[in-house]
């Protein structure tokens, strides 16, 4: 799989703007993306709501305006290294497929936690394996000692399956968040 990394138009910007794989364009959410994000979210919202501990925000009010606000704030969050929210597009027809996040950076341990969701009509097509591999390669290109974790709600069978298919190694540890137990997977370098 070939992967290209591109930064924002400003070559001095520390922000990852876009990853390209053989099949996907994975780029930073930006102003103007709210409508397509909202459409994909509404197609998938019931699936996301079925795992409230994985996606607690899915039960909140949703609107095109709130999706636009999320996209508008993405650059600021990335610049502050709080969260890098990337939208996934099919390379051949530019259809919006989902979101992948790198969040909760721990700069002492050199680790990031990742999460992702794929819109309902494109689930079960092995998209996340290629996308997570690209994100992993980007994070490792900045520091090959980086640790990348994927927390998966023990009750979310679909994401457990995705983690296994994506070559993540299940660790013996768990994390508790929102009164739910998450299995912790590590992406191996």
PDB file of C-alpha atoms in Angstrom:
ATOM      1  CA  UNK A   1       0.000   0.000   0.000  1.00  0.00           C
ATOM      2  CA  UNK A   2       1.409   3.387  -0.924  1.00  0.00           C
ATOM      3  CA  UNK A   3       0.768   6.317   1.392  1.00  0.00           C
ATOM      4  CA  UNK A   4       1.404  10.007   0.806  1.00  0.00           C
ATOM      5  CA  UNK A   5       1.459  12.500   3.673  1.00  0.00           C
ATOM      6  CA  UNK A   6       0.624  16.138   2.970  1.00  0.00           C
ATOM      7  CA  UNK A   7       0.673  19.097   5.280  1.00  0.00           C
ATOM      8  CA  UNK A   8      -1.479  22.200   5.044  1.00  0.00           C
ATOM      9  CA  UNK A   9      -0.721  24.495   2.104  1.00  0.00           C
ATOM     10  CA  UNK A  10       1.703  26.328   4.423  1.00  0.00           C
ATOM     11  CA  UNK A  11       4.832  24.102   4.342  1.00  0.00           C
ATOM     12  CA  UNK A  12       5.794  25.310   7.835  1.00  0.00           C
ATOM     13  CA  UNK A  13       2.517  24.106   9.338  1.00  0.00           C
ATOM     14  CA  UNK A  14       2.911  21.258  11.839  1.00  0.00           C
ATOM     15  CA  UNK A  15      -0.601  20.058  11.012  1.00  0.00           C
ATOM     16  CA  UNK A  16      -1.247  16.918   9.014  1.00  0.00           C
ATOM     17  CA  UNK A  17      -3.691  17.918   6.317  1.00  0.00           C
ATOM     18  CA  UNK A  18      -4.124  14.807   4.200  1.00  0.00           C
ATOM     19  CA  UNK A  19      -3.139  11.158   3.879  1.00  0.00           C
ATOM     20  CA  UNK A  20      -3.620   9.354   0.593  1.00  0.00           C
ATOM     21  CA  UNK A  21      -3.678   5.582   0.320  1.00  0.00           C
ATOM     22  CA  UNK A  22      -4.326   3.413  -2.721  1.00  0.00           C
ATOM     23  CA  UNK A  23      -8.080   3.677  -2.155  1.00  0.00           C
ATOM     24  CA  UNK A  24      -8.773   6.581   0.189  1.00  0.00           C
ATOM     25  CA  UNK A  25      -8.172  10.240   0.858  1.00  0.00           C
ATOM     26  CA  UNK A  26      -8.042  10.900   4.590  1.00  0.00           C
ATOM     27  CA  UNK A  27      -7.927  14.591   5.398  1.00  0.00           C
ATOM     28  CA  UNK A  28      -8.391  17.046   8.213  1.00  0.00           C
ATOM     29  CA  UNK A  29     -12.006  18.111   8.684  1.00  0.00           C
ATOM     30  CA  UNK A  30     -12.378  21.736   7.639  1.00  0.00           C
ATOM     31  CA  UNK A  31     -15.009  24.469   7.405  1.00  0.00           C
ATOM     32  CA  UNK A  32     -17.583  23.575   4.762  1.00  0.00           C
ATOM     33  CA  UNK A  33     -17.523  19.823   5.517  1.00  0.00           C
ATOM     34  CA  UNK A  34     -20.432  19.965   7.974  1.00  0.00           C
ATOM     35  CA  UNK A  35     -23.135  19.011   5.478  1.00  0.00           C
ATOM     36  CA  UNK A  36     -21.441  15.834   4.256  1.00  0.00           C
ATOM     37  CA  UNK A  37     -20.424  14.882   7.797  1.00  0.00           C
ATOM     38  CA  UNK A  38     -24.010  15.370   8.975  1.00  0.00           C
ATOM     39  CA  UNK A  39     -25.417  13.269   6.099  1.00  0.00           C
ATOM     40  CA  UNK A  40     -23.048  10.376   6.884  1.00  0.00           C
ATOM     41  CA  UNK A  41     -23.740  10.723  10.580  1.00  0.00           C
ATOM     42  CA  UNK A  42     -27.528  10.619  10.117  1.00  0.00           C
ATOM     43  CA  UNK A  43     -27.213   7.510   7.944  1.00  0.00           C
ATOM     44  CA  UNK A  44     -25.266   5.829  10.759  1.00  0.00           C
ATOM     45  CA  UNK A  45     -26.677   7.420  13.919  1.00  0.00           C
ATOM     46  CA  UNK A  46     -28.752   4.419  15.077  1.00  0.00           C
ATOM     47  CA  UNK A  47     -25.712   2.139  14.837  1.00  0.00           C
ATOM     48  CA  UNK A  48     -23.659   4.658  16.826  1.00  0.00           C
ATOM     49  CA  UNK A  49     -26.425   5.019  19.427  1.00  0.00           C
ATOM     50  CA  UNK A  50     -26.456   1.247  19.902  1.00  0.00           C
ATOM     51  CA  UNK A  51     -22.991   1.575  21.509  1.00  0.00           C
ATOM     52  CA  UNK A  52     -23.558   4.503  23.871  1.00  0.00           C
ATOM     53  CA  UNK A  53     -20.339   3.973  25.778  1.00  0.00           C
ATOM     54  CA  UNK A  54     -18.273   4.032  22.606  1.00  0.00           C
ATOM     55  CA  UNK A  55     -20.099   6.984  21.066  1.00  0.00           C
ATOM     56  CA  UNK A  56     -21.759   8.894  23.960  1.00  0.00           C
ATOM     57  CA  UNK A  57     -22.160  12.007  21.779  1.00  0.00           C
ATOM     58  CA  UNK A  58     -24.459  10.078  19.402  1.00  0.00           C
ATOM     59  CA  UNK A  59     -27.304  10.595  21.897  1.00  0.00           C
ATOM     60  CA  UNK A  60     -26.819  14.377  21.850  1.00  0.00           C
ATOM     61  CA  UNK A  61     -28.734  16.689  19.547  1.00  0.00           C
ATOM     62  CA  UNK A  62     -27.414  16.444  15.984  1.00  0.00           C
ATOM     63  CA  UNK A  63     -27.674  19.085  13.283  1.00  0.00           C
ATOM     64  CA  UNK A  64     -25.871  20.226  10.172  1.00  0.00           C
ATOM     65  CA  UNK A  65     -24.825  23.344  12.092  1.00  0.00           C
ATOM     66  CA  UNK A  66     -23.259  21.289  14.911  1.00  0.00           C
ATOM     67  CA  UNK A  67     -21.451  19.117  12.365  1.00  0.00           C
ATOM     68  CA  UNK A  68     -20.134  22.281  10.721  1.00  0.00           C
ATOM     69  CA  UNK A  69     -18.958  23.572  14.100  1.00  0.00           C
ATOM     70  CA  UNK A  70     -17.121  20.275  14.688  1.00  0.00           C
ATOM     71  CA  UNK A  71     -15.377  20.667  11.309  1.00  0.00           C
ATOM     72  CA  UNK A  72     -14.616  24.338  11.922  1.00  0.00           C
ATOM     73  CA  UNK A  73     -12.952  23.528  15.259  1.00  0.00           C
ATOM     74  CA  UNK A  74     -10.961  20.571  13.873  1.00  0.00           C
ATOM     75  CA  UNK A  75      -8.010  22.680  12.755  1.00  0.00           C
ATOM     76  CA  UNK A  76      -7.741  24.397  16.138  1.00  0.00           C
ATOM     77  CA  UNK A  77      -7.843  21.054  17.984  1.00  0.00           C
ATOM     78  CA  UNK A  78      -5.167  19.639  15.677  1.00  0.00           C
ATOM     79  CA  UNK A  79      -2.928  22.682  16.111  1.00  0.00           C
ATOM     80  CA  UNK A  80      -3.145  22.293  19.899  1.00  0.00           C
ATOM     81  CA  UNK A  81      -2.478  18.525  19.580  1.00  0.00           C
ATOM     82  CA  UNK A  82      -5.709  17.783  21.415  1.00  0.00           C
ATOM     83  CA  UNK A  83      -7.350  15.753  18.679  1.00  0.00           C
ATOM     84  CA  UNK A  84      -6.732  15.171  14.979  1.00  0.00           C
ATOM     85  CA  UNK A  85     -10.103  14.532  13.281  1.00  0.00           C
ATOM     86  CA  UNK A  86      -9.750  13.217   9.757  1.00  0.00           C
ATOM     87  CA  UNK A  87     -12.551  12.611   7.268  1.00  0.00           C
ATOM     88  CA  UNK A  88     -12.327   9.530   5.038  1.00  0.00           C
ATOM     89  CA  UNK A  89     -13.225   9.756   1.340  1.00  0.00           C
ATOM     90  CA  UNK A  90     -13.335   7.144  -1.400  1.00  0.00           C
ATOM     91  CA  UNK A  91     -10.540   8.115  -3.784  1.00  0.00           C
ATOM     92  CA  UNK A  92     -12.402   7.196  -6.984  1.00  0.00           C
ATOM     93  CA  UNK A  93     -15.679   9.079  -6.435  1.00  0.00           C
ATOM     94  CA  UNK A  94     -14.886  11.354  -3.443  1.00  0.00           C
ATOM     95  CA  UNK A  95     -17.790   9.920  -1.384  1.00  0.00           C
ATOM     96  CA  UNK A  96     -17.546  10.654   2.339  1.00  0.00           C
ATOM     97  CA  UNK A  97     -17.089   7.359   4.226  1.00  0.00           C
ATOM     98  CA  UNK A  98     -16.455   8.199   7.881  1.00  0.00           C
ATOM     99  CA  UNK A  99     -14.160   9.710  10.502  1.00  0.00           C
ATOM    100  CA  UNK A 100     -10.926   8.592  12.111  1.00  0.00           C
ATOM    101  CA  UNK A 101      -9.540  10.389  15.170  1.00  0.00           C
ATOM    102  CA  UNK A 102      -6.218  10.443  16.943  1.00  0.00           C
ATOM    103  CA  UNK A 103      -6.919  11.853  20.388  1.00  0.00           C
ATOM    104  CA  UNK A 104      -5.855  11.919  24.024  1.00  0.00           C
ATOM    105  CA  UNK A 105      -2.154  12.337  23.283  1.00  0.00           C
ATOM    106  CA  UNK A 106       0.151  11.398  26.118  1.00  0.00           C
ATOM    107  CA  UNK A 107       3.421  13.109  25.287  1.00  0.00           C
ATOM    108  CA  UNK A 108       5.171  11.603  28.309  1.00  0.00           C
ATOM    109  CA  UNK A 109       4.395   8.045  27.206  1.00  0.00           C
ATOM    110  CA  UNK A 110       4.457   9.028  23.500  1.00  0.00           C
ATOM    111  CA  UNK A 111       1.037   7.555  22.849  1.00  0.00           C
ATOM    112  CA  UNK A 112      -2.228   8.379  21.072  1.00  0.00           C
ATOM    113  CA  UNK A 113      -5.646   6.792  21.310  1.00  0.00           C
ATOM    114  CA  UNK A 114      -7.509   6.268  18.050  1.00  0.00           C
ATOM    115  CA  UNK A 115     -11.138   5.752  17.157  1.00  0.00           C
ATOM    116  CA  UNK A 116     -13.151   5.636  13.960  1.00  0.00           C
ATOM    117  CA  UNK A 117     -16.618   5.163  12.529  1.00  0.00           C
ATOM    118  CA  UNK A 118     -17.685   4.301   8.992  1.00  0.00           C
ATOM    119  CA  UNK A 119     -21.050   5.311   7.532  1.00  0.00           C
ATOM    120  CA  UNK A 120     -23.579   2.505   7.473  1.00  0.00           C
ATOM    121  CA  UNK A 121     -23.692   1.934   3.700  1.00  0.00           C
ATOM    122  CA  UNK A 122     -19.910   1.320   3.631  1.00  0.00           C
ATOM    123  CA  UNK A 123     -19.458  -0.819   6.740  1.00  0.00           C
ATOM    124  CA  UNK A 124     -18.014  -4.344   6.476  1.00  0.00           C
ATOM    125  CA  UNK A 125     -15.834  -3.439   3.487  1.00  0.00           C
ATOM    126  CA  UNK A 126     -12.467  -3.515   5.324  1.00  0.00           C
ATOM    127  CA  UNK A 127     -12.051   0.244   4.963  1.00  0.00           C
ATOM    128  CA  UNK A 128     -10.691   0.714   8.482  1.00  0.00           C
ATOM    129  CA  UNK A 129      -7.789  -1.685   8.023  1.00  0.00           C
ATOM    130  CA  UNK A 130      -6.282   0.513   5.285  1.00  0.00           C
ATOM    131  CA  UNK A 131      -7.242   3.771   7.014  1.00  0.00           C
ATOM    132  CA  UNK A 132      -5.822   2.765  10.401  1.00  0.00           C
ATOM    133  CA  UNK A 133      -2.648   1.526   8.724  1.00  0.00           C
ATOM    134  CA  UNK A 134      -2.212   4.944   7.068  1.00  0.00           C
ATOM    135  CA  UNK A 135      -2.824   6.759  10.369  1.00  0.00           C
ATOM    136  CA  UNK A 136      -0.365   4.442  12.087  1.00  0.00           C
ATOM    137  CA  UNK A 137       2.282   5.123   9.426  1.00  0.00           C
ATOM    138  CA  UNK A 138       1.792   8.879   9.817  1.00  0.00           C
ATOM    139  CA  UNK A 139       2.059   8.764  13.616  1.00  0.00           C
ATOM    140  CA  UNK A 140       5.167   6.571  13.382  1.00  0.00           C
ATOM    141  CA  UNK A 141       6.723   8.854  10.752  1.00  0.00           C
ATOM    142  CA  UNK A 142       6.830  11.579  13.417  1.00  0.00           C
ATOM    143  CA  UNK A 143       8.308   9.253  16.036  1.00  0.00           C
ATOM    144  CA  UNK A 144       8.841   5.530  15.524  1.00  0.00           C
ATOM    145  CA  UNK A 145       8.661   4.972  19.294  1.00  0.00           C
ATOM    146  CA  UNK A 146       5.031   6.174  19.328  1.00  0.00           C
ATOM    147  CA  UNK A 147       2.441   3.869  20.896  1.00  0.00           C
ATOM    148  CA  UNK A 148      -1.009   3.823  19.337  1.00  0.00           C
ATOM    149  CA  UNK A 149      -3.985   2.449  21.226  1.00  0.00           C
ATOM    150  CA  UNK A 150      -7.512   1.619  20.173  1.00  0.00           C
ATOM    151  CA  UNK A 151     -10.017   1.383  23.046  1.00  0.00           C
ATOM    152  CA  UNK A 152     -13.005  -0.821  22.219  1.00  0.00           C
ATOM    153  CA  UNK A 153     -16.106  -1.222  24.382  1.00  0.00           C
ATOM    154  CA  UNK A 154     -16.342  -4.881  25.446  1.00  0.00           C
ATOM    155  CA  UNK A 155     -20.029  -4.789  24.424  1.00  0.00           C
ATOM    156  CA  UNK A 156     -19.359  -3.497  20.908  1.00  0.00           C
ATOM    157  CA  UNK A 157     -18.847  -6.728  18.921  1.00  0.00           C
ATOM    158  CA  UNK A 158     -18.519  -4.925  15.598  1.00  0.00           C
ATOM    159  CA  UNK A 159     -15.607  -2.731  16.749  1.00  0.00           C
ATOM    160  CA  UNK A 160     -13.994  -5.697  18.505  1.00  0.00           C
ATOM    161  CA  UNK A 161     -14.020  -7.417  15.108  1.00  0.00           C
ATOM    162  CA  UNK A 162     -12.574  -4.332  13.389  1.00  0.00           C
ATOM    163  CA  UNK A 163      -9.735  -4.171  15.922  1.00  0.00           C
ATOM    164  CA  UNK A 164      -8.852  -7.806  15.297  1.00  0.00           C
ATOM    165  CA  UNK A 165      -9.023  -7.440  11.502  1.00  0.00           C
ATOM    166  CA  UNK A 166      -6.821  -4.344  11.686  1.00  0.00           C
ATOM    167  CA  UNK A 167      -3.942  -6.315  13.219  1.00  0.00           C
ATOM    168  CA  UNK A 168      -4.182  -4.659  16.617  1.00  0.00           C
ATOM    169  CA  UNK A 169      -2.824  -6.697  19.505  1.00  0.00           C
ATOM    170  CA  UNK A 170      -5.213  -7.049  22.430  1.00  0.00           C
ATOM    171  CA  UNK A 171      -3.485  -6.113  25.653  1.00  0.00           C
ATOM    172  CA  UNK A 172      -4.220  -7.636  29.042  1.00  0.00           C
ATOM    173  CA  UNK A 173      -5.329  -4.250  30.312  1.00  0.00           C
ATOM    174  CA  UNK A 174      -8.687  -2.526  30.209  1.00  0.00           C
ATOM    175  CA  UNK A 175      -9.858   1.036  30.682  1.00  0.00           C
ATOM    176  CA  UNK A 176     -13.042   2.281  32.285  1.00  0.00           C
ATOM    177  CA  UNK A 177     -14.796   5.292  30.794  1.00  0.00           C
ATOM    178  CA  UNK A 178     -18.438   6.358  30.991  1.00  0.00           C
ATOM    179  CA  UNK A 179     -19.132   3.380  33.295  1.00  0.00           C
ATOM    180  CA  UNK A 180     -18.094   0.967  30.569  1.00  0.00           C
ATOM    181  CA  UNK A 181     -15.127  -1.361  30.269  1.00  0.00           C
ATOM    182  CA  UNK A 182     -12.981  -1.012  27.178  1.00  0.00           C
ATOM    183  CA  UNK A 183     -10.529  -3.609  25.913  1.00  0.00           C
ATOM    184  CA  UNK A 184      -7.285  -1.940  24.943  1.00  0.00           C
ATOM    185  CA  UNK A 185      -5.627  -2.859  21.662  1.00  0.00           C
ATOM    186  CA  UNK A 186      -2.179  -1.713  20.596  1.00  0.00           C
ATOM    187  CA  UNK A 187      -1.167  -1.105  17.019  1.00  0.00           C
ATOM    188  CA  UNK A 188       2.202  -2.729  16.564  1.00  0.00           C
ATOM    189  CA  UNK A 189       5.032  -0.829  14.917  1.00  0.00           C
TER     190      UNK A 189
END
